[in-house]
Tab-separated table of C-alpha atoms and ligand atoms in Angstrom:
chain	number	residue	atom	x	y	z
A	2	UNK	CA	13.239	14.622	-9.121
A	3	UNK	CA	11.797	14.796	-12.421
A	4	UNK	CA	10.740	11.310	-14.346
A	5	UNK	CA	13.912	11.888	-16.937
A	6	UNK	CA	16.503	11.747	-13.907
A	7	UNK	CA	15.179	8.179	-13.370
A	8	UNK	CA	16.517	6.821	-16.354
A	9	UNK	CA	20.488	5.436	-15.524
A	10	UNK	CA	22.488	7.427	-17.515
A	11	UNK	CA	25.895	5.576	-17.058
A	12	UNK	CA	27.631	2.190	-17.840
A	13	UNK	CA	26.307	-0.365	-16.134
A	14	UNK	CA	28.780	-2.496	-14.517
A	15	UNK	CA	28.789	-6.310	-15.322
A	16	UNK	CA	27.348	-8.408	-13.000
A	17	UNK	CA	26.615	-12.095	-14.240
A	18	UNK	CA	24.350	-13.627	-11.561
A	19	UNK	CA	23.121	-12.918	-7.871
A	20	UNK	CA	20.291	-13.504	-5.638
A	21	UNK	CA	18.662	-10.276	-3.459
A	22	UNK	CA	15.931	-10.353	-0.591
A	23	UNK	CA	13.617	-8.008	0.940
A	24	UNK	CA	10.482	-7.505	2.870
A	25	UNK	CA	7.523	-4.934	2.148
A	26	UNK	CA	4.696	-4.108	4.312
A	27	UNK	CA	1.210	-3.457	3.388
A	28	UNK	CA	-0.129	0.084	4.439
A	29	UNK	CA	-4.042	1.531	5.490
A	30	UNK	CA	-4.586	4.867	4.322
A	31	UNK	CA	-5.955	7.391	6.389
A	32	UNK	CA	-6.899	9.508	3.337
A	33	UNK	CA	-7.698	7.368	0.231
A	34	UNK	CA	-6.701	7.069	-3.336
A	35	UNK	CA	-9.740	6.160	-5.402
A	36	UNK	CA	-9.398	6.866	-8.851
A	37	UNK	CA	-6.702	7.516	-10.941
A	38	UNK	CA	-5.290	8.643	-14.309
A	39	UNK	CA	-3.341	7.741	-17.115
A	40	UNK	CA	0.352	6.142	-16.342
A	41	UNK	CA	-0.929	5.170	-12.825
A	42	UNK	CA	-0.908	9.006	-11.332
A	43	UNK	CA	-3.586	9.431	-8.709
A	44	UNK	CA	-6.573	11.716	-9.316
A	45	UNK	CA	-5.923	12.841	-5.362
A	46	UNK	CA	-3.351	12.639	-2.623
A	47	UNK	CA	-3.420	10.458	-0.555
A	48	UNK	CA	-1.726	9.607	3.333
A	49	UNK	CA	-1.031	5.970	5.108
A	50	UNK	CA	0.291	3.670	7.901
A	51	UNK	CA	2.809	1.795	6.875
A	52	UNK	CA	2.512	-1.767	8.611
A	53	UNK	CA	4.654	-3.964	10.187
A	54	UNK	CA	2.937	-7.715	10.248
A	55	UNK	CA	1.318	-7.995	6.911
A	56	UNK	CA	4.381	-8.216	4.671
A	57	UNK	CA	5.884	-9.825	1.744
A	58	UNK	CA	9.198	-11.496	1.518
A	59	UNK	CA	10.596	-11.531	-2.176
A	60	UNK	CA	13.883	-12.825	-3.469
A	61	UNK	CA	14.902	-11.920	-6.951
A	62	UNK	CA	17.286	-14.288	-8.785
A	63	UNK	CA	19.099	-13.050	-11.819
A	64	UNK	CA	21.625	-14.399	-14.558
A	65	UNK	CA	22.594	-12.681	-17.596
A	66	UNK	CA	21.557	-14.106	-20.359
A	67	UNK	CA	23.752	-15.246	-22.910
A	68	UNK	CA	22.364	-13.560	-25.573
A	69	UNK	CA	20.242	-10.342	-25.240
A	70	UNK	CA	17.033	-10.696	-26.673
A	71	UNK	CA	13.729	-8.224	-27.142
A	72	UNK	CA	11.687	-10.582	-24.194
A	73	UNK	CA	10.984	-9.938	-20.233
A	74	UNK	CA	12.618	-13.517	-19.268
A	75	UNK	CA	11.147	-14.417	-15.617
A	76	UNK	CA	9.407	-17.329	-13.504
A	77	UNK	CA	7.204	-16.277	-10.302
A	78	UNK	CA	6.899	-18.343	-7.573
A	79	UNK	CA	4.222	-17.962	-5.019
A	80	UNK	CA	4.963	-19.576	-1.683
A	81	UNK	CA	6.919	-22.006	-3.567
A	82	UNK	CA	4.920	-22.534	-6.392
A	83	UNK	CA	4.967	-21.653	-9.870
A	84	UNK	CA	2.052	-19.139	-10.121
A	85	UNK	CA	1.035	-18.589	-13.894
A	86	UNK	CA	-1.923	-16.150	-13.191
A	87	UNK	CA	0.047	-13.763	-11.883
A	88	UNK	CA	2.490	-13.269	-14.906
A	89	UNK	CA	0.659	-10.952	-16.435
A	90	UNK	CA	0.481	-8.704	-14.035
A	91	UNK	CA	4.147	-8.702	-13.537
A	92	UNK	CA	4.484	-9.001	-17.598
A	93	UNK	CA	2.827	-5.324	-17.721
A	94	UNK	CA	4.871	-3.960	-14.574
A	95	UNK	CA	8.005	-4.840	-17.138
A	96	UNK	CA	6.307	-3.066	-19.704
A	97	UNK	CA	5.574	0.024	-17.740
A	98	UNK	CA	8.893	0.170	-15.930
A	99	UNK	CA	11.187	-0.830	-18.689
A	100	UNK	CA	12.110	2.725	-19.901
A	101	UNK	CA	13.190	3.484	-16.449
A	102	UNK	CA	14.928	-0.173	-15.970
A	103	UNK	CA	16.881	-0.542	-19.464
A	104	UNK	CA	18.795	-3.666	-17.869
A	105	UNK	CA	15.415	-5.368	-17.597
A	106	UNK	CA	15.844	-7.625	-20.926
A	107	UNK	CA	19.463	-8.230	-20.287
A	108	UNK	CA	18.374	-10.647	-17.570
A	109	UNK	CA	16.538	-13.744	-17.199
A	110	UNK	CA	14.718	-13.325	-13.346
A	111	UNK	CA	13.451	-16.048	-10.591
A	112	UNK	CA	10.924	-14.160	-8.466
A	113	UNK	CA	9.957	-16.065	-5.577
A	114	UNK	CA	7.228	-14.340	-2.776
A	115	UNK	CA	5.414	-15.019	0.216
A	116	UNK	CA	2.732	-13.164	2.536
A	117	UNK	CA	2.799	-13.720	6.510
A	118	UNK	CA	-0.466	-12.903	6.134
A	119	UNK	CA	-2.838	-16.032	5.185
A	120	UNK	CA	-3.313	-16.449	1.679
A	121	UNK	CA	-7.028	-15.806	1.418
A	122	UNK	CA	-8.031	-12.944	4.149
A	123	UNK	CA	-9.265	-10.696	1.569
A	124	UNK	CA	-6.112	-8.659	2.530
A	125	UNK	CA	-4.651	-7.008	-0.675
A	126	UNK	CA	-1.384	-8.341	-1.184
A	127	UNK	CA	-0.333	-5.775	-4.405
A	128	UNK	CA	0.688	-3.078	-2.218
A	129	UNK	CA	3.211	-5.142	-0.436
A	130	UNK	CA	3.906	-7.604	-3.023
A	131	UNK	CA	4.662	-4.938	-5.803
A	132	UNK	CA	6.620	-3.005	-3.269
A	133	UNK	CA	9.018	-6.167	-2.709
A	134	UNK	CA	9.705	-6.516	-6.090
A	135	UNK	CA	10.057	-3.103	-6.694
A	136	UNK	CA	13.067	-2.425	-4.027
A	137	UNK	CA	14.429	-5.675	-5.394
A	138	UNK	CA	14.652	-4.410	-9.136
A	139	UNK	CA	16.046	-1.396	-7.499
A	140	UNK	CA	19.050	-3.592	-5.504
A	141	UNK	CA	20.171	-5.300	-8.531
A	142	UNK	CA	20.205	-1.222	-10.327
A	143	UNK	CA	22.257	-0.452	-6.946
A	144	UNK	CA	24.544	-3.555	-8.316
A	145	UNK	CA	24.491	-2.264	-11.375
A	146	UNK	CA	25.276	1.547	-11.073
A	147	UNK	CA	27.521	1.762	-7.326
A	148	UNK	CA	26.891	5.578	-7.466
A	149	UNK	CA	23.103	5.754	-6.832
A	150	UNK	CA	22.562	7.081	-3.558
A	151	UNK	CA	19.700	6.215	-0.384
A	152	UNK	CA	17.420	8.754	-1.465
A	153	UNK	CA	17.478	8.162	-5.242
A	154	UNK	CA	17.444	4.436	-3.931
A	155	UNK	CA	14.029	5.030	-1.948
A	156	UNK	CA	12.316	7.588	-4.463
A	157	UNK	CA	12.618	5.231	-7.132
A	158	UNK	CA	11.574	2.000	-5.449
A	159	UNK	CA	8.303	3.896	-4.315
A	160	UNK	CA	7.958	5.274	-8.218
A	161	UNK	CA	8.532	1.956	-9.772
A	162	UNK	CA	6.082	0.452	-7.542
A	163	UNK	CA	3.253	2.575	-7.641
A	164	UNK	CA	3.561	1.392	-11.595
A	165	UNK	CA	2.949	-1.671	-10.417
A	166	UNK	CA	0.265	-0.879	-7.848
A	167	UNK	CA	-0.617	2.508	-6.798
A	168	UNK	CA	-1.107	1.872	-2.798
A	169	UNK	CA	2.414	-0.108	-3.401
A	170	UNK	CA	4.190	3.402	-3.514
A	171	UNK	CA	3.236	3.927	0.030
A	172	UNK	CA	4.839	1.026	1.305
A	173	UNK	CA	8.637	1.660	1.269
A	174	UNK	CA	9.286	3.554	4.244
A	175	UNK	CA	7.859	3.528	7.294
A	176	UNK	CA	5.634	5.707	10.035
A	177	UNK	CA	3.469	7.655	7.673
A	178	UNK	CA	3.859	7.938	3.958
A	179	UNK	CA	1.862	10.862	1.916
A	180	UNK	CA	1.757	9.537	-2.035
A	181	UNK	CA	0.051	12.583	-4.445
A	182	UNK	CA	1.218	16.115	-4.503
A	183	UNK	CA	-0.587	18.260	-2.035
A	184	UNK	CA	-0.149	21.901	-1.894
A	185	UNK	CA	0.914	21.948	2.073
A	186	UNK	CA	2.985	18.938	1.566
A	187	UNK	CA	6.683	19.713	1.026
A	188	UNK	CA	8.181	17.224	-1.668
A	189	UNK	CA	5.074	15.499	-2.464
A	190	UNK	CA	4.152	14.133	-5.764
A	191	UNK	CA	2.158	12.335	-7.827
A	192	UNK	CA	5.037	10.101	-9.286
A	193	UNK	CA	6.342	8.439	-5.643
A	194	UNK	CA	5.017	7.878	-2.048
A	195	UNK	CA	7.309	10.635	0.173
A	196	UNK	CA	7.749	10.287	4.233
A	197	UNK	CA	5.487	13.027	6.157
A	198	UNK	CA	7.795	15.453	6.484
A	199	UNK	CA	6.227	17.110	9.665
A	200	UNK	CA	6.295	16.761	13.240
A	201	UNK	CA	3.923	13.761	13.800
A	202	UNK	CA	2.658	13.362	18.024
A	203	UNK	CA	3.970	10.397	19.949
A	204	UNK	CA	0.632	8.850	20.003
A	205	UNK	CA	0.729	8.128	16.153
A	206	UNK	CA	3.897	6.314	16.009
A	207	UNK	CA	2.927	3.694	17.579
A	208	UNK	CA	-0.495	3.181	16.415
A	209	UNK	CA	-2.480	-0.297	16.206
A	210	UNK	CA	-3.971	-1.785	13.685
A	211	UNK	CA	-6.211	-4.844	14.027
A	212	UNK	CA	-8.089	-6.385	11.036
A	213	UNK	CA	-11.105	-7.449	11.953
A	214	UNK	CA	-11.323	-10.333	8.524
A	215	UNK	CA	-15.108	-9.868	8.264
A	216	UNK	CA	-14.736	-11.893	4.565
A	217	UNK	CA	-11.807	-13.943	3.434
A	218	UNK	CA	-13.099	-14.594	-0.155
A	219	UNK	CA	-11.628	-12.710	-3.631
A	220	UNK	CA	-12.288	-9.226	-3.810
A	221	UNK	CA	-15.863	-8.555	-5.502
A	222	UNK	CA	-14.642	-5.828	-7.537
A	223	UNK	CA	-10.752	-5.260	-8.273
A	224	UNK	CA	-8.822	-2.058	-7.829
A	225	UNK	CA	-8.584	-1.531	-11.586
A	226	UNK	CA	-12.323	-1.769	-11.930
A	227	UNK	CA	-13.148	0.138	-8.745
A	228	UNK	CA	-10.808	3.081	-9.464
A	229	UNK	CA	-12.544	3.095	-13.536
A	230	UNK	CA	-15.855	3.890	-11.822
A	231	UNK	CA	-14.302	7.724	-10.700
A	232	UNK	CA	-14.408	8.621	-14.359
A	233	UNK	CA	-17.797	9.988	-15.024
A	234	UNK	CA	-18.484	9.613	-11.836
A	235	UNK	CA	-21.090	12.057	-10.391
A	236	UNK	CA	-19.391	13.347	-7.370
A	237	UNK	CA	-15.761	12.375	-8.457
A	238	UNK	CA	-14.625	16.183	-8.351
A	239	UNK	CA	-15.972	16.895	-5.127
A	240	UNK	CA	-14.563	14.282	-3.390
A	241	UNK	CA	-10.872	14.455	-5.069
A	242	UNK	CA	-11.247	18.320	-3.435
A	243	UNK	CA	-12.267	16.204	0.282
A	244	UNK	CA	-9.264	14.317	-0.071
A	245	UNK	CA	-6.852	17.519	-0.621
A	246	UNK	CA	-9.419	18.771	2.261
A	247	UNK	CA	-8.833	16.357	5.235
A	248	UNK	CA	-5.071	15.416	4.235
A	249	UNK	CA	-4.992	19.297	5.177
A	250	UNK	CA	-6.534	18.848	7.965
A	251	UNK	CA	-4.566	15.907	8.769
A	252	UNK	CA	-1.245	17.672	9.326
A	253	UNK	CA	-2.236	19.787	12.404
A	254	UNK	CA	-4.530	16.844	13.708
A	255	UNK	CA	-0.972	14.489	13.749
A	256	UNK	CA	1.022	17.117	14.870
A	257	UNK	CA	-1.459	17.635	17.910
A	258	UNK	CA	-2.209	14.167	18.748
A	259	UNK	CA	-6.090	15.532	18.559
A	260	UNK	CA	-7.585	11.849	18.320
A	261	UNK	CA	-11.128	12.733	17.670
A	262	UNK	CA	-10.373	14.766	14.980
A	263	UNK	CA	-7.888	11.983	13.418
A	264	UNK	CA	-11.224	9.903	14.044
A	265	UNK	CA	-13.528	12.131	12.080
A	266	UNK	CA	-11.025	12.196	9.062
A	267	UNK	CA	-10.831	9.120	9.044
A	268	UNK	CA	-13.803	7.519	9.729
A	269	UNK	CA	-15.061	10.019	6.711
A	270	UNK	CA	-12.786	8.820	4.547
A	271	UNK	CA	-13.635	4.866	4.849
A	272	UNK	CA	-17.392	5.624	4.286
A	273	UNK	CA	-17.050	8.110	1.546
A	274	UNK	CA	-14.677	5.712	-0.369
A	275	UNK	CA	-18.097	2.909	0.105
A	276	UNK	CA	-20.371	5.802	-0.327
A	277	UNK	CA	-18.156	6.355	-4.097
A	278	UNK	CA	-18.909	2.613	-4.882
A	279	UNK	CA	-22.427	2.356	-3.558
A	280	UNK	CA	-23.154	5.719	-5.880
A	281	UNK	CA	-20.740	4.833	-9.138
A	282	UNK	CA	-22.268	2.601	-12.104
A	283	UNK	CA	-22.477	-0.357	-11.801
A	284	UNK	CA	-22.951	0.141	-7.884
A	285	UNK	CA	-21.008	-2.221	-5.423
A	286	UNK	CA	-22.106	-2.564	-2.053
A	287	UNK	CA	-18.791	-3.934	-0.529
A	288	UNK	CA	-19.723	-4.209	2.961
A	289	UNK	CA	-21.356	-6.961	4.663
A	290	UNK	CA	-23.427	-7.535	7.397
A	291	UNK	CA	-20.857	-7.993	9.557
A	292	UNK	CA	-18.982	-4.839	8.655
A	293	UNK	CA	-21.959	-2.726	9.542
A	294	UNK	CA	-22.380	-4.854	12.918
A	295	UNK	CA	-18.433	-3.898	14.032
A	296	UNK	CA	-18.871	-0.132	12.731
A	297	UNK	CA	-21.944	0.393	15.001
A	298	UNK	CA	-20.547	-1.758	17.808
A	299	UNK	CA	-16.983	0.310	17.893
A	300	UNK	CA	-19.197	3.298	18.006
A	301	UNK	CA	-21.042	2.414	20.897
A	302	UNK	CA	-17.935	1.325	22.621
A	303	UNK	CA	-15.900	4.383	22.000
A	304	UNK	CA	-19.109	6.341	23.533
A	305	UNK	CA	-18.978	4.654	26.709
A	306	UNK	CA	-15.207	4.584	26.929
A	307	UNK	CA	-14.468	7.507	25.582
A	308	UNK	CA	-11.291	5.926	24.410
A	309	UNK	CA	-10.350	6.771	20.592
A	310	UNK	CA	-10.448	3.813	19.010
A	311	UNK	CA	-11.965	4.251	14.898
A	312	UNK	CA	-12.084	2.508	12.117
A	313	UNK	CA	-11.082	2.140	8.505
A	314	UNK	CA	-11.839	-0.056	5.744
A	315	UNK	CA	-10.021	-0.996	2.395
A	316	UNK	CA	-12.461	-1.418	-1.188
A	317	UNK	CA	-14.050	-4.774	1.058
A	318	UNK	CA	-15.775	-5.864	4.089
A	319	UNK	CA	-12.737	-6.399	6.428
A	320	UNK	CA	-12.395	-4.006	9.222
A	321	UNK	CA	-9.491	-2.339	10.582
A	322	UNK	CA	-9.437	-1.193	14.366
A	323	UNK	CA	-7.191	1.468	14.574
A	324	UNK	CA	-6.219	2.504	18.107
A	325	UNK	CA	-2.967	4.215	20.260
A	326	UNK	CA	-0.904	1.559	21.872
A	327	UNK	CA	-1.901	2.390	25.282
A	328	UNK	CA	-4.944	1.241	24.857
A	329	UNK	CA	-4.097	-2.243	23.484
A	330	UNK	CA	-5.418	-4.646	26.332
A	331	UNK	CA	-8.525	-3.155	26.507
A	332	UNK	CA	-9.536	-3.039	22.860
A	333	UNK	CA	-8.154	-6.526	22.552
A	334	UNK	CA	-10.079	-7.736	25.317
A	335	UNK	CA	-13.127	-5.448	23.692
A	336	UNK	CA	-12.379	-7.535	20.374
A	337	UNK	CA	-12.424	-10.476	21.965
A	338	UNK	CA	-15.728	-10.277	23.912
A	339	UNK	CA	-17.566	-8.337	21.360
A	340	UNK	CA	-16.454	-8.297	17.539
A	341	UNK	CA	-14.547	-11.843	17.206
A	342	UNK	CA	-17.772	-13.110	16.568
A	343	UNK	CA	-18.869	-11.096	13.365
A	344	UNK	CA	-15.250	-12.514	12.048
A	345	UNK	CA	-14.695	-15.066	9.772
A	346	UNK	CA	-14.140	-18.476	11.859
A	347	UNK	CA	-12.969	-15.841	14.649
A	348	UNK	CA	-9.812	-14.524	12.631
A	349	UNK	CA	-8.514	-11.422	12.946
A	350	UNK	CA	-4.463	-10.029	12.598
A	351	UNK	CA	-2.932	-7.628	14.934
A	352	UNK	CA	-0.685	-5.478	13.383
A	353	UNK	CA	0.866	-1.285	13.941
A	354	UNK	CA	3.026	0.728	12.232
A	355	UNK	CA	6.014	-0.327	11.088
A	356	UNK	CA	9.425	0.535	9.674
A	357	UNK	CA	9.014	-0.338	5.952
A	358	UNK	CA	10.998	-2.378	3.516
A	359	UNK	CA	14.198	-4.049	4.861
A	360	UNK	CA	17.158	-6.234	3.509
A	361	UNK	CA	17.187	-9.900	4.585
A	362	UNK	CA	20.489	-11.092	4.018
A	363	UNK	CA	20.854	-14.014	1.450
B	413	LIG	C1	-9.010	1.262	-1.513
B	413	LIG	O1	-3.336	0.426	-5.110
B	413	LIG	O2	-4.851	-1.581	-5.184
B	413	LIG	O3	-6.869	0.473	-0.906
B	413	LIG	O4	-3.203	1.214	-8.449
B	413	LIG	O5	-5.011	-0.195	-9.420
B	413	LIG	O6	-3.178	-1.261	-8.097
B	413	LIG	P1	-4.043	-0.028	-8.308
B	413	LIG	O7	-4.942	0.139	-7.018
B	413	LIG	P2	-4.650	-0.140	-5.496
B	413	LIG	O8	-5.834	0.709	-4.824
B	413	LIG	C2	-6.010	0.694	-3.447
B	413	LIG	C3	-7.113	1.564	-3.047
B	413	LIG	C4	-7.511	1.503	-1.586
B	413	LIG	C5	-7.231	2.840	-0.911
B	413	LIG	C6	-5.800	3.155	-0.635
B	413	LIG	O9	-5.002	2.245	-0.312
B	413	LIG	O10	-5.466	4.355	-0.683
């Protein structure tokens, strides 16, 4: 699908008012996107969970208005209030998306969200948020044009949301989403996040994530500023060639259920994305104590167990545990005993791969 077949090419049919609903997950990539080019295309593929838990619900409300007009027209609503600061985010998201969403200005929208995930757990809320607003644009198009089919329905949620957020075009279907074009990867592409498309072992469907919230406060350094610091950066090239590298590798280490090579990759990747910011300018150390305390203490663990659990960590100092399902007691009870206490006031969310975005009915 090319970025010209996104544009509706038909009538749309008239549709004066409605409400729509959906949930979007968050994701945790295995292989990371850190840094990007122009128009929001990633300088390197990248792979993720999709989650279950961490999700956000997002009803769009929409009335024609009377008289079309050159202005984006909308409210946002965060857990029931009005939320002014984050206009402007969804101000340029109209911007960017408009050519593909010519209906956009015809409309006057109510956009009302939620997390289930607490408000301030340093947990980025763009991938799921965007991704919820996204698939809701892309119900009222269904409205709109009757003929558009699943597929073209999916593609183009994950494309308009990675406008919005890049890690947000990951988010729309479930299991394990590859976003980037790779050259073993069947169908991928840099415009929209695309299912695995291989055989992927038992053990990795079912996977478990636990986040380990090491710090709850606003993230230090922001996506947009963090993924800036690849340009000029002194290693970017090598490391955009690591990510192509181990999302190769990836593919026979899922198909295999080999968990101590999916540990290696992945491991790798969460400390080389740190490793990026600790060596860009300005430098960012993003971990804290704490983080360091829960790396080395799942390491010693995992050497007297010998059971695979790893982990990975997003651009802050949260950890997540990832681990198969059969092994859930144990790690929880390990969590429990041993890393609750390097969490903020004990928290931590238990989460594993889930299904993607969903309809709630209205
Ligand atoms: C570290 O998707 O938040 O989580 O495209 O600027 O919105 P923008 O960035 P964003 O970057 C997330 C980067 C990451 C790694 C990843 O999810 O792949």
């Amino acid at each position: 699908m090319t970025q010209k077949d996104l544009i509706p090419k038909q009538e749309p049919k008239k549709i004066k008012s409605g409400e729509v609903t959906w949930q979007s997950p968050s994701n945790i990539a295995l292989v990371k996107y850190w840094g990007k080019k122009e128009n929001q295309i990633p300088a390197n593929p990248s792979i993720s969970f999709t989650l279950g838990n961490c999700r956000s619900t997002t009803t769009l409300k929409f009335t024609e208005k009377e008289t079309s007009d050159n202005t984006f027209e909308f409210d946002f609503f965060f857990e029931g209030q009005p939320k002014e600061d984050f206009k402007p985010k969804i101000q340029k998201f109209f911007q960017r998306i408009e050519e593909y969403c010519p209906y956009l200005k015809d409309y006057k929208f109510e956009i009302h969200s939620e997390n289930s995930f607490p408000h301030s757990s340093g947990i980025a809320s763009s991938a799921s948020g965007m991704s919820a607003i996204a698939v809701c644009l892309m119900d009222l198009e269904r409205q709109l044009f009757p003929e558009i089919e699943e597929e073209y329905f999916i593609q183009k949620s994950s494309f308009l949301a990675r406008l919005g957020s890049g890690s947000a075009s990951r988010s729309l279907e479930g299991g394990l989403v590859v976003w980037g074009e790779h050259k073993n990867i069947e169908g991928s592409s840099d415009e929209y996040g695309v299912k695995f498309p291989y055989d992927v072992h038992e053990i990795f469907k079912t996977y478990k994530d636990t986040i380990l919230l090491v710090d709850k406060g606003e993230k230090q350094v922001s996506s947009t500023v963090g993924h800036d610091l690849m340009h000029g950066h002194p290693f970017a090239e090598n490391r955009f060639a690591q990510a192509h590298d181990n999302l190769d590798k990836l593919i026979s280490v899922l198909k295999s259920g080999n968990t101590q090579d999916f540990i290696k990759i992945v491991e790798s990747e969460a400390l080389t994305l740190h490793a990026m910011m600790m060596s860009s300018l300005p430098y960012f150390i993003l971990m804290k104590p704490n983080t360091l305390e829960i790396i080395n203490k799942i390491w010693e663990y995992r050497e007297k167990t010998e059971i695979p659990v790893c982990f990975t960590l997003d651009a802050g100092a949260n950890v997540h545990v990832l681990y198969p399902e059969i092994h859930e007691s144990k790690i929880l009870e390990f969590i429990n005993n041993e890393l609750v206490v390097y969490c903020q006031n004990g928290h931590y969310i238990c989460d594993q791969v889930g299904i993607g975005a969903t309809k709630i009915d209205n």
